XYZ file of C-alpha atoms in Angstrom:
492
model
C -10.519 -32.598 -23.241
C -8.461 -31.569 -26.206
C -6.058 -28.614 -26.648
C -4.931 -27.263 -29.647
C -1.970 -25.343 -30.330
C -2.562 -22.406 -32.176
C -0.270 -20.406 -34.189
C -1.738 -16.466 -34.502
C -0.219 -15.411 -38.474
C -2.767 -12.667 -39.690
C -3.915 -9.281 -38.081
C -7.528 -9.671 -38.390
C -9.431 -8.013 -35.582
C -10.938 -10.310 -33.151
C -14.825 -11.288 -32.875
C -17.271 -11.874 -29.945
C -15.556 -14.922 -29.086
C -12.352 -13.478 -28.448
C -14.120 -10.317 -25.593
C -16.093 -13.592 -23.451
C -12.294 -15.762 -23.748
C -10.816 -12.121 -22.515
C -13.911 -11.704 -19.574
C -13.236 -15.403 -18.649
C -9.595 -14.656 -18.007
C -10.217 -11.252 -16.276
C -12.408 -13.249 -14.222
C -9.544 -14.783 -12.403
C -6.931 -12.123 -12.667
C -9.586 -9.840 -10.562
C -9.193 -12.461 -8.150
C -5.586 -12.988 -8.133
C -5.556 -9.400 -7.468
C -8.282 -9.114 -5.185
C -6.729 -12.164 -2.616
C -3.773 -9.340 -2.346
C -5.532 -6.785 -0.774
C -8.570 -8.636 0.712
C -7.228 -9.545 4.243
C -7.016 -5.979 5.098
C -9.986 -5.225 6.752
C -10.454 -8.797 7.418
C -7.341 -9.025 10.040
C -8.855 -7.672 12.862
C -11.641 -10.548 12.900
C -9.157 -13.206 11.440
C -6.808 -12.146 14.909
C -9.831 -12.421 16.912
C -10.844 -15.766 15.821
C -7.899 -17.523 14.990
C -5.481 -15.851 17.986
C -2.322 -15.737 15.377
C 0.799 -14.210 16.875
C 2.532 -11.005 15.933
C 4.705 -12.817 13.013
C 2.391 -15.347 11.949
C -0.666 -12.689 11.457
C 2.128 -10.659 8.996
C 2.758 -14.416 7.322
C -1.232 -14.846 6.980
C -1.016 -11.194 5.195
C 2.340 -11.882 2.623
C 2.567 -15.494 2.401
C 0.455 -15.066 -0.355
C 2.602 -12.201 -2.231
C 5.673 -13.830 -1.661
C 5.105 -16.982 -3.332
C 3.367 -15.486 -6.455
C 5.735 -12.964 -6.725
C 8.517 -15.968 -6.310
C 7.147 -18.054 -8.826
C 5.793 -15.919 -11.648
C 8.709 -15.740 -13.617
C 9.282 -19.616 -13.173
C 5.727 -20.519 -14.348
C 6.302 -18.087 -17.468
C 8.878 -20.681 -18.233
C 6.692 -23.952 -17.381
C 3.755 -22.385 -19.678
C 5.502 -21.636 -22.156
C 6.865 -25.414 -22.231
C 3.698 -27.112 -21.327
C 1.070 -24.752 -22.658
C -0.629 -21.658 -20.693
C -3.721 -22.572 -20.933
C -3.242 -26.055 -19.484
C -0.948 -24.632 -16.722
C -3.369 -21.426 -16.278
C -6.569 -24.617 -15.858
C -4.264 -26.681 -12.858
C -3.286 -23.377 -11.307
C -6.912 -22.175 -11.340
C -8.026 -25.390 -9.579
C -5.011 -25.168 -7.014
C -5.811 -21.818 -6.308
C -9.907 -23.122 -5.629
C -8.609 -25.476 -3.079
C -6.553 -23.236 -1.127
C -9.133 -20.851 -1.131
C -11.330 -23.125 0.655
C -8.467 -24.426 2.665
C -8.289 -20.722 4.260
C -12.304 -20.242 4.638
C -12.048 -23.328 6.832
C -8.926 -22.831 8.794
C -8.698 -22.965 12.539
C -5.594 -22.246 13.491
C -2.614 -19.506 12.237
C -0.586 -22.433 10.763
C -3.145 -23.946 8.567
C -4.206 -20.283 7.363
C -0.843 -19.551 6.405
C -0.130 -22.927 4.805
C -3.210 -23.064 2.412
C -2.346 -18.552 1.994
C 1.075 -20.396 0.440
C -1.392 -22.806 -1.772
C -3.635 -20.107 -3.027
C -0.169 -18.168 -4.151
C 1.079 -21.164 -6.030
C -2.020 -21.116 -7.996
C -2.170 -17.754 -8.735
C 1.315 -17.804 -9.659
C 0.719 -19.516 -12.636
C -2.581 -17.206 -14.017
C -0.817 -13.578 -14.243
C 1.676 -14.564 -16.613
C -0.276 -17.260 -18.384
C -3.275 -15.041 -18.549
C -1.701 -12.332 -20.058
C -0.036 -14.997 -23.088
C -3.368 -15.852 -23.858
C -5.136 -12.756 -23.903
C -2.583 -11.363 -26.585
C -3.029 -14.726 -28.379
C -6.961 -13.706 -28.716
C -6.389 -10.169 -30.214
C -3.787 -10.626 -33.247
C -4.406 -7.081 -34.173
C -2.372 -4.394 -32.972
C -4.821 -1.802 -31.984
C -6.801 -4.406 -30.312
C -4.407 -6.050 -28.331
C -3.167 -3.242 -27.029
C -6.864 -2.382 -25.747
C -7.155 -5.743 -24.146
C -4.457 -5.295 -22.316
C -5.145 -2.108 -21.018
C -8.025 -3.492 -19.557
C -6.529 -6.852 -18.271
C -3.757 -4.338 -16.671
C -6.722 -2.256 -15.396
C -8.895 -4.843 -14.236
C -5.444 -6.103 -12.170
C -5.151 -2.405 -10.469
C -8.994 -2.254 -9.669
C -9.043 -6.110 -8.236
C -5.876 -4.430 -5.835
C -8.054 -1.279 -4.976
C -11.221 -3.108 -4.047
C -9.863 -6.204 -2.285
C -10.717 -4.183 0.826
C -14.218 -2.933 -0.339
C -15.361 -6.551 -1.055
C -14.026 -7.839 2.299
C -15.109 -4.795 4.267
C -18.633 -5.491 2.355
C -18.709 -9.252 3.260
C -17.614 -9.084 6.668
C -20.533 -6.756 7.608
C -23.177 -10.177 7.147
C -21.062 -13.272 7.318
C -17.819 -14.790 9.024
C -14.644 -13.686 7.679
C -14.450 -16.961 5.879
C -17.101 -15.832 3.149
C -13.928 -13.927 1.899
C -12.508 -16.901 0.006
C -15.151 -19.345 -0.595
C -16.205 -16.465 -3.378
C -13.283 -17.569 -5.293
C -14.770 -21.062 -5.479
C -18.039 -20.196 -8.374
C -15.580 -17.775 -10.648
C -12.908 -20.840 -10.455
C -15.705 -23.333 -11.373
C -16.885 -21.098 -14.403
C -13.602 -20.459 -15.722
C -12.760 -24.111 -15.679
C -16.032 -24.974 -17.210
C -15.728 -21.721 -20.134
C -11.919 -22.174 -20.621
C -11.878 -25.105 -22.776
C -14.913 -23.944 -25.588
C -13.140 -19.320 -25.276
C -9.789 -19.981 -25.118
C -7.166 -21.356 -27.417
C -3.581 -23.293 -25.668
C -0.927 -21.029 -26.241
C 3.256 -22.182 -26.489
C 6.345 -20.092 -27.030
C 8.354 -20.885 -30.124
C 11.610 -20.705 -28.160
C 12.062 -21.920 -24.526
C 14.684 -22.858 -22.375
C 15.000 -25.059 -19.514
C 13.584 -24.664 -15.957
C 16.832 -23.902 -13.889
C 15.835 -25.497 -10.620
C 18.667 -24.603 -8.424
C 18.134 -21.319 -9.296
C 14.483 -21.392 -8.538
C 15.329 -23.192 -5.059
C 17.603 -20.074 -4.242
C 15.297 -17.358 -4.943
C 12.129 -19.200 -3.106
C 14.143 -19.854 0.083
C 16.414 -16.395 -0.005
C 13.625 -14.374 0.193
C 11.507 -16.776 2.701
C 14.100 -17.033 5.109
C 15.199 -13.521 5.127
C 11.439 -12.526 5.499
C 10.922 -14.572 8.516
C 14.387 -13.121 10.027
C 12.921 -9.740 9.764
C 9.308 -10.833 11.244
C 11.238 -11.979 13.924
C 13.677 -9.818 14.881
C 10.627 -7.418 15.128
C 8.222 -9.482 16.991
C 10.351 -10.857 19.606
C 14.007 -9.528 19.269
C 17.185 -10.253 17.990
C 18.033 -14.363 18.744
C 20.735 -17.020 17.261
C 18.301 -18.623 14.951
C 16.656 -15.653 13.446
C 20.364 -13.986 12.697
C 21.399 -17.281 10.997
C 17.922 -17.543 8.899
C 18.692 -13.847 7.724
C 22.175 -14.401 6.847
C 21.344 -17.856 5.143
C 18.399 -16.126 3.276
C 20.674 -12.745 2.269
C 23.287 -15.568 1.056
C 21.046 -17.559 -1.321
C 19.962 -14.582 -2.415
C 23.320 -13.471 -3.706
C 23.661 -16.904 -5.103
C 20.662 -16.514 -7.074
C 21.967 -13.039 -8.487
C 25.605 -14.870 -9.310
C 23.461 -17.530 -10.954
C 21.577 -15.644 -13.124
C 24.539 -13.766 -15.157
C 26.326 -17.992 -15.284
C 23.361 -19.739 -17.395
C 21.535 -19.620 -20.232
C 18.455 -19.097 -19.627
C 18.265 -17.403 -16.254
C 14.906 -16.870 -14.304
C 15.948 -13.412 -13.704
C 17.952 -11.389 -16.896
C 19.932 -8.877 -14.814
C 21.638 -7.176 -18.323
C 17.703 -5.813 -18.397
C 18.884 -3.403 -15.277
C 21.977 -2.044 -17.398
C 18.877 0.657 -18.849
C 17.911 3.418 -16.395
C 14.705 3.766 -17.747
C 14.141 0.177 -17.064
C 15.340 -0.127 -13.420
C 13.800 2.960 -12.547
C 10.119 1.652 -14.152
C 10.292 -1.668 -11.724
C 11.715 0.239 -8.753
C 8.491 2.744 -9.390
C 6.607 -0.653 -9.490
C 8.330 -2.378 -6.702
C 8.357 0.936 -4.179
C 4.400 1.887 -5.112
C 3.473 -2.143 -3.818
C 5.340 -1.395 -0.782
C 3.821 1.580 0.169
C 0.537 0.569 -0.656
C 0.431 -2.658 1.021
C 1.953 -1.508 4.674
C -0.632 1.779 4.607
C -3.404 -0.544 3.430
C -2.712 -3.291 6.207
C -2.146 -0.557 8.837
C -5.119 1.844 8.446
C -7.016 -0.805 8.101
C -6.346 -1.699 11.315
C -6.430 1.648 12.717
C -9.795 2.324 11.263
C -11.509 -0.263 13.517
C -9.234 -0.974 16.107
C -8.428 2.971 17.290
C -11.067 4.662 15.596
C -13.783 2.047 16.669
C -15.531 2.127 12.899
C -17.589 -1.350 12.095
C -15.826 -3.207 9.259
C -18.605 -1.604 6.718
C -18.155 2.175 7.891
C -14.187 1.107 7.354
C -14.477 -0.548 4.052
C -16.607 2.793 2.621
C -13.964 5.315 3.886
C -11.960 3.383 1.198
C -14.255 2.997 -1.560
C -13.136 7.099 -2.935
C -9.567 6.251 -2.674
C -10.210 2.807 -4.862
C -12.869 4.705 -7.280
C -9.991 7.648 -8.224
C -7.296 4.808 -8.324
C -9.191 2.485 -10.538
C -10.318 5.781 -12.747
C -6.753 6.736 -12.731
C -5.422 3.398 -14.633
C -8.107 4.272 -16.907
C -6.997 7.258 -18.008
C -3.534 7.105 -17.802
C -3.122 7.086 -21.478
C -4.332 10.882 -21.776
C -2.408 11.881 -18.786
C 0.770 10.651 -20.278
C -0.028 12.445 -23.606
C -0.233 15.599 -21.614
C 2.685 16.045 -19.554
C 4.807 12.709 -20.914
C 5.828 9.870 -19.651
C 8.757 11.265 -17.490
C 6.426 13.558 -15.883
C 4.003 10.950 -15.222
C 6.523 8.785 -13.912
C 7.489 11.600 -11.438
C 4.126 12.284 -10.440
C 3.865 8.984 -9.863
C 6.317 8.946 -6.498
C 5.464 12.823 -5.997
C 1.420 11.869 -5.443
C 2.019 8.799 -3.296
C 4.304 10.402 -1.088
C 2.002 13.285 -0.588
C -1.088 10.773 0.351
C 0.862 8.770 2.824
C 2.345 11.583 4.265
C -1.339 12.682 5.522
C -1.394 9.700 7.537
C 0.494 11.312 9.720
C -2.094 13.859 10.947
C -4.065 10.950 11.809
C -4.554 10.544 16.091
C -6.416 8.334 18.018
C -9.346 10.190 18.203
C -9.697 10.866 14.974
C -8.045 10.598 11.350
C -10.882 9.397 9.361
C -11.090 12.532 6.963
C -7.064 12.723 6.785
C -7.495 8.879 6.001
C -9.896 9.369 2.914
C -7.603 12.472 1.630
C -5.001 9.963 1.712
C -6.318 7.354 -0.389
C -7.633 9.894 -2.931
C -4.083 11.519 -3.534
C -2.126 8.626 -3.148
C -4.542 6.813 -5.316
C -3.727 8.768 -8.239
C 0.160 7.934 -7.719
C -1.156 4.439 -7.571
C -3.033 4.173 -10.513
C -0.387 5.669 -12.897
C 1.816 3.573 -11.190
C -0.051 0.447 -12.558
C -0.428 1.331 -15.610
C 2.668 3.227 -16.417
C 5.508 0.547 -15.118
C 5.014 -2.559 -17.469
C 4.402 -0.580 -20.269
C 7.906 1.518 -19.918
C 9.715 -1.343 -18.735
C 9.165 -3.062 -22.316
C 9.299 -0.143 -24.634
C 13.062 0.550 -22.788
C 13.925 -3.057 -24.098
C 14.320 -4.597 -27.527
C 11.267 -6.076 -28.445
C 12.815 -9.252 -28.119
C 13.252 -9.238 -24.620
C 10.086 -7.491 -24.472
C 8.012 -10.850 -22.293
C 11.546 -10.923 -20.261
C 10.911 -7.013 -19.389
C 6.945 -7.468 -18.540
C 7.523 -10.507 -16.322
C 9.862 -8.648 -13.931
C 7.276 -5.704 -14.085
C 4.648 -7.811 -12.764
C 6.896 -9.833 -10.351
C 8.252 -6.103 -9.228
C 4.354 -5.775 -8.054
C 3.713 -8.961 -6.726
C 7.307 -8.382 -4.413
C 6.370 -5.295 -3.484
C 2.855 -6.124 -2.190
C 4.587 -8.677 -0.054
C 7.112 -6.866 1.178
C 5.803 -3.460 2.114
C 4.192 -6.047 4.635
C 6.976 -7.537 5.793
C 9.514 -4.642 5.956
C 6.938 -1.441 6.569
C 4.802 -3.887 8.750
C 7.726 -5.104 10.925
C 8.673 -2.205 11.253
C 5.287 -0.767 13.052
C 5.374 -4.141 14.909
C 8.629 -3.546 16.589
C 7.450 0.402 17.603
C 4.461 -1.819 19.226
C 6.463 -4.104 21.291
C 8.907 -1.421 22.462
C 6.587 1.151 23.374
C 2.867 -0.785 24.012
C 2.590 -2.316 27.244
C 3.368 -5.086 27.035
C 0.183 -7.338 27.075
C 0.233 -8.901 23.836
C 2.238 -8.539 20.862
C -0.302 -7.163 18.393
C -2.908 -3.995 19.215
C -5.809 -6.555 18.452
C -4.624 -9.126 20.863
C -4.559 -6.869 23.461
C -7.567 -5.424 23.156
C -9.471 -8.951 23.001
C -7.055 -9.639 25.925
C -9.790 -9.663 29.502
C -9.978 -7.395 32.409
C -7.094 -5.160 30.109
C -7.052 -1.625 32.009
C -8.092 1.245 30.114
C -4.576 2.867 30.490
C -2.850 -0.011 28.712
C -5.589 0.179 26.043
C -4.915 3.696 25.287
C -1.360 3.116 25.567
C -1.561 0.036 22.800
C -3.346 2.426 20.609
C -0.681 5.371 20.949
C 1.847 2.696 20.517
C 0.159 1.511 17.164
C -0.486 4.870 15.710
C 3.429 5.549 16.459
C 4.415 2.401 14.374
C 1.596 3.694 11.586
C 3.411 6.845 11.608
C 6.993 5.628 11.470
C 5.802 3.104 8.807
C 3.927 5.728 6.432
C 6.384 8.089 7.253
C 9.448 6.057 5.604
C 7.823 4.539 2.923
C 6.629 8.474 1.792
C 9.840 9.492 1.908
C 11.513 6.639 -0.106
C 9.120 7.553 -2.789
C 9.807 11.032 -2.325
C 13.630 10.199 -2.752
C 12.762 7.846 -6.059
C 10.810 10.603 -7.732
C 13.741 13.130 -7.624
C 16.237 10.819 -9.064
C 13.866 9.628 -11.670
C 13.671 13.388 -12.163
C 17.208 14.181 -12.287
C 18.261 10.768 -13.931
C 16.030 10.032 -16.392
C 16.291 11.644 -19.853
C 13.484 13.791 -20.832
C 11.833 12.059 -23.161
C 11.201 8.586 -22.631
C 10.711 5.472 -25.623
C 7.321 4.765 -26.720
């Protein structure tokens, strides 16, 4: 198998050729997106099968988010050394294999390990995806289209992650989940070669290793401090991890304003229309991961609701959220792109602040309401942060700009998990009584007495509440200093 380098010089508009080589990538970016989001209805019957532990079912959740988020900026930097679509064709296969890793795993550690496979494979098809896609179009207007609908197709493969699970889980074992990623990595691998053309920058720097070291294990070991401080206290090692991971961190940061070519470009945070576009980005993955993940749970595990009755209370909120990156372009020309941004945090706080009307008797009708509000936030969210964050930069630094954007995301989705998650974990073990560490555990845990069940469900909803409640108002908080900070008209 042959690859060509291509070199795009004219601005004629693409044919047939070039929509199937955009399909075939969206193919996999649906999936990318859709392994986010997927495990959120699937948790309670992963917990009851596999009998994970407090921290390791949050590592089975944002193991996954973490390393792509980690890595996307690096394997910008590999594929535009080595090619994308060669890197984008190994990363697609990797990610196959750790899909079926996870539809066969037995036991919390293997789930988590091949999770960490599946991210290092999808790490490498966001950014390469999105080279080759605007290699396909070389005119303007249609470029632009396509990737409107490869940012789209990203937002709905978030939204339905849940649907598709929910939808799967009501016929067959929660494996069935992943081994659908199997056929669509098969087909791309088999269409790639004859739709789509290798793509390599002009310009590229080297790898820095040490600082991709730093980053990986900062942010690992200071997630894994938090998980544990909040599933089983404060203890020697878990302080150390925290402090060791908060320290590489900083090193990483030093790093980056020392070399050349740094992973991260920090000057890009000097604009304030910049920082606040990935902060929108990072804070609107947060929220939407931990309130995803934790009415998920409460949905069948305090409400009772079968996995499919669960996974069709969220089919509205995905439907206005996926219509919502659709039509973001007319909203913004409307009310602008400040206001937008705004509504943005304004709408998600709003939705997750309904949350907390939910009880344990009911909250299904609060939950829907929710997901429709919030969903809104969520979808200009989407579609309104990478495309701000590069028209506030020279178009130079204008691939520097959208990789952050959609490493802001992938962080985000991971760590709403870890810190929103954690957070509802340690209201569980302080206040639940005291039978298991998770609200699944204990109800799967025998002759529990119906006292401590409704106590671990009180317990939960308090940590749901908490959560929701702190992630609403940090997006409440963004959306007034975007308000008051931002100037009034924003770059195109």
């Amino acid at each position: 198998m042959t690859m060509t380098t291509t070199t795009l010089s004219t601005a004629q508009p693409a044919g047939r050729k070039a929509w199937f080589g955009l399909f075939t990538v969206l193919a996999l970016v649906l999936l990318v997106a859709m392994d986010g989001s997927v495990l959120y209805l699937a948790m309670p019957r992963v917990t009851s099968s596999i009998l994970p532990t407090a921290d390791q079912a949050l590592w089975i959740l944002d193991i996954y988010g973490f390393v792509v988020g980690s890595l996307l900026i690096t394997f910008g930097s590999v594929g535009d050394r080595y090619g994308r679509l060669r890197l984008m064709m190994a990363g697609a296969i990797i990610f196959g294999l750790g899909s079926l890793g996870v539809a066969y795993s037995t036991t919390p550690e293997a789930m988590i390990a091949f999770r960490a496979l599946m991210g290092l494979g999808g790490a490498t098809l966001l950014p390469s995806g999105l080279a080759i896609v605007s290699a396909l179009f070389p005119d303007p207007r249609q470029r632009a289209q396509a990737i409107g609908i490869f940012a789209a197709t990203f937002a709905a493969g978030f939204a339905i992650g849940p649907v598709i699970g929910g939808l799967l889980l009501q016929r067959f074992d929660w494996g069935v989940v992943f081994l659908i990623n199997v056929p669509v990595v098969l087909a791309f691998l088999l269409a790639a070669p004859i739709l789509l053309r290798e793509v390599r920058a002009a310009r590229y720097g080297r790898i820095d290793l040490p600082s991709l070291l730093l980053s990986f294990a900062g942010i690992l070991l200071f997630t894994y401090s938090i998980k544990s401080a909040a599933a089983v206290g404060f203890t020697a090692p878990q302080v150390v991890m925290g402090i060791v991971g908060i320290a590489a961190l900083a090193l990483f940061i030093r790093r980056q304003t020392k070399i050349a070519f740094p992973l991260l470009d920090l000057s890009l945070f000097k604009d304030r229309i910049f920082s606040i576009a990935i902060l929108t980005g990072l804070l609107s993955l947060v929220v939407w991961s931990a309130a995803g993940y934790l009415s998920g749970i409460y949905l069948q595990s305090v409400l009772g609701f079968e996995v499919f009755t669960a996974a069709l209370l969220t089919l509205p909120g995905a439907v206005v959220l996926t219509a919502t990156c659709v039509g973001t372009s007319r909203i913004v020309e409307r009310i602008g792109r400040k206001a937008a941004l705004v509504a943005t945090h304004l709408l998600i706080s709003a939705g997750v602040f309904l949350l907390l009307f939910t009880t344990t008797e009911a909250g299904a009708i609060a939950f829907v309401a929710s997901t429709v509000i919030a969903g809104i936030g969520y979808g200009l969210s989407f579609s309104l942060v990478a495309e701000i964050a590069v028209s506030a930069v020279p178009p130079e630094r204008a691939g520097a700009a959208g990789s952050i954007a959609e490493t802001s995301n992938e962080i985000g989705n991971a760590l709403g998990i870890t810190l929103l998650g954690s957070l509802a974990a340690l209201v569980f073990r302080l206040s639940g009584p005291g039978v298991a560490g998770t609200l699944n555990e204990t109800l799967d845990h025998a002759e529990v007495a119906a006292e401590a069940v409704m106590q671990a469900k009180e317990a939960f909803l308090s940590g749901l509440h908490l959560a929701v409640g702190v992630g609403g108002l940090l997006t409440l908080l963004v959306g007034v200093v975007a308000w008051l900070w931002l100037p009034r008209k924003l770059p195109e």
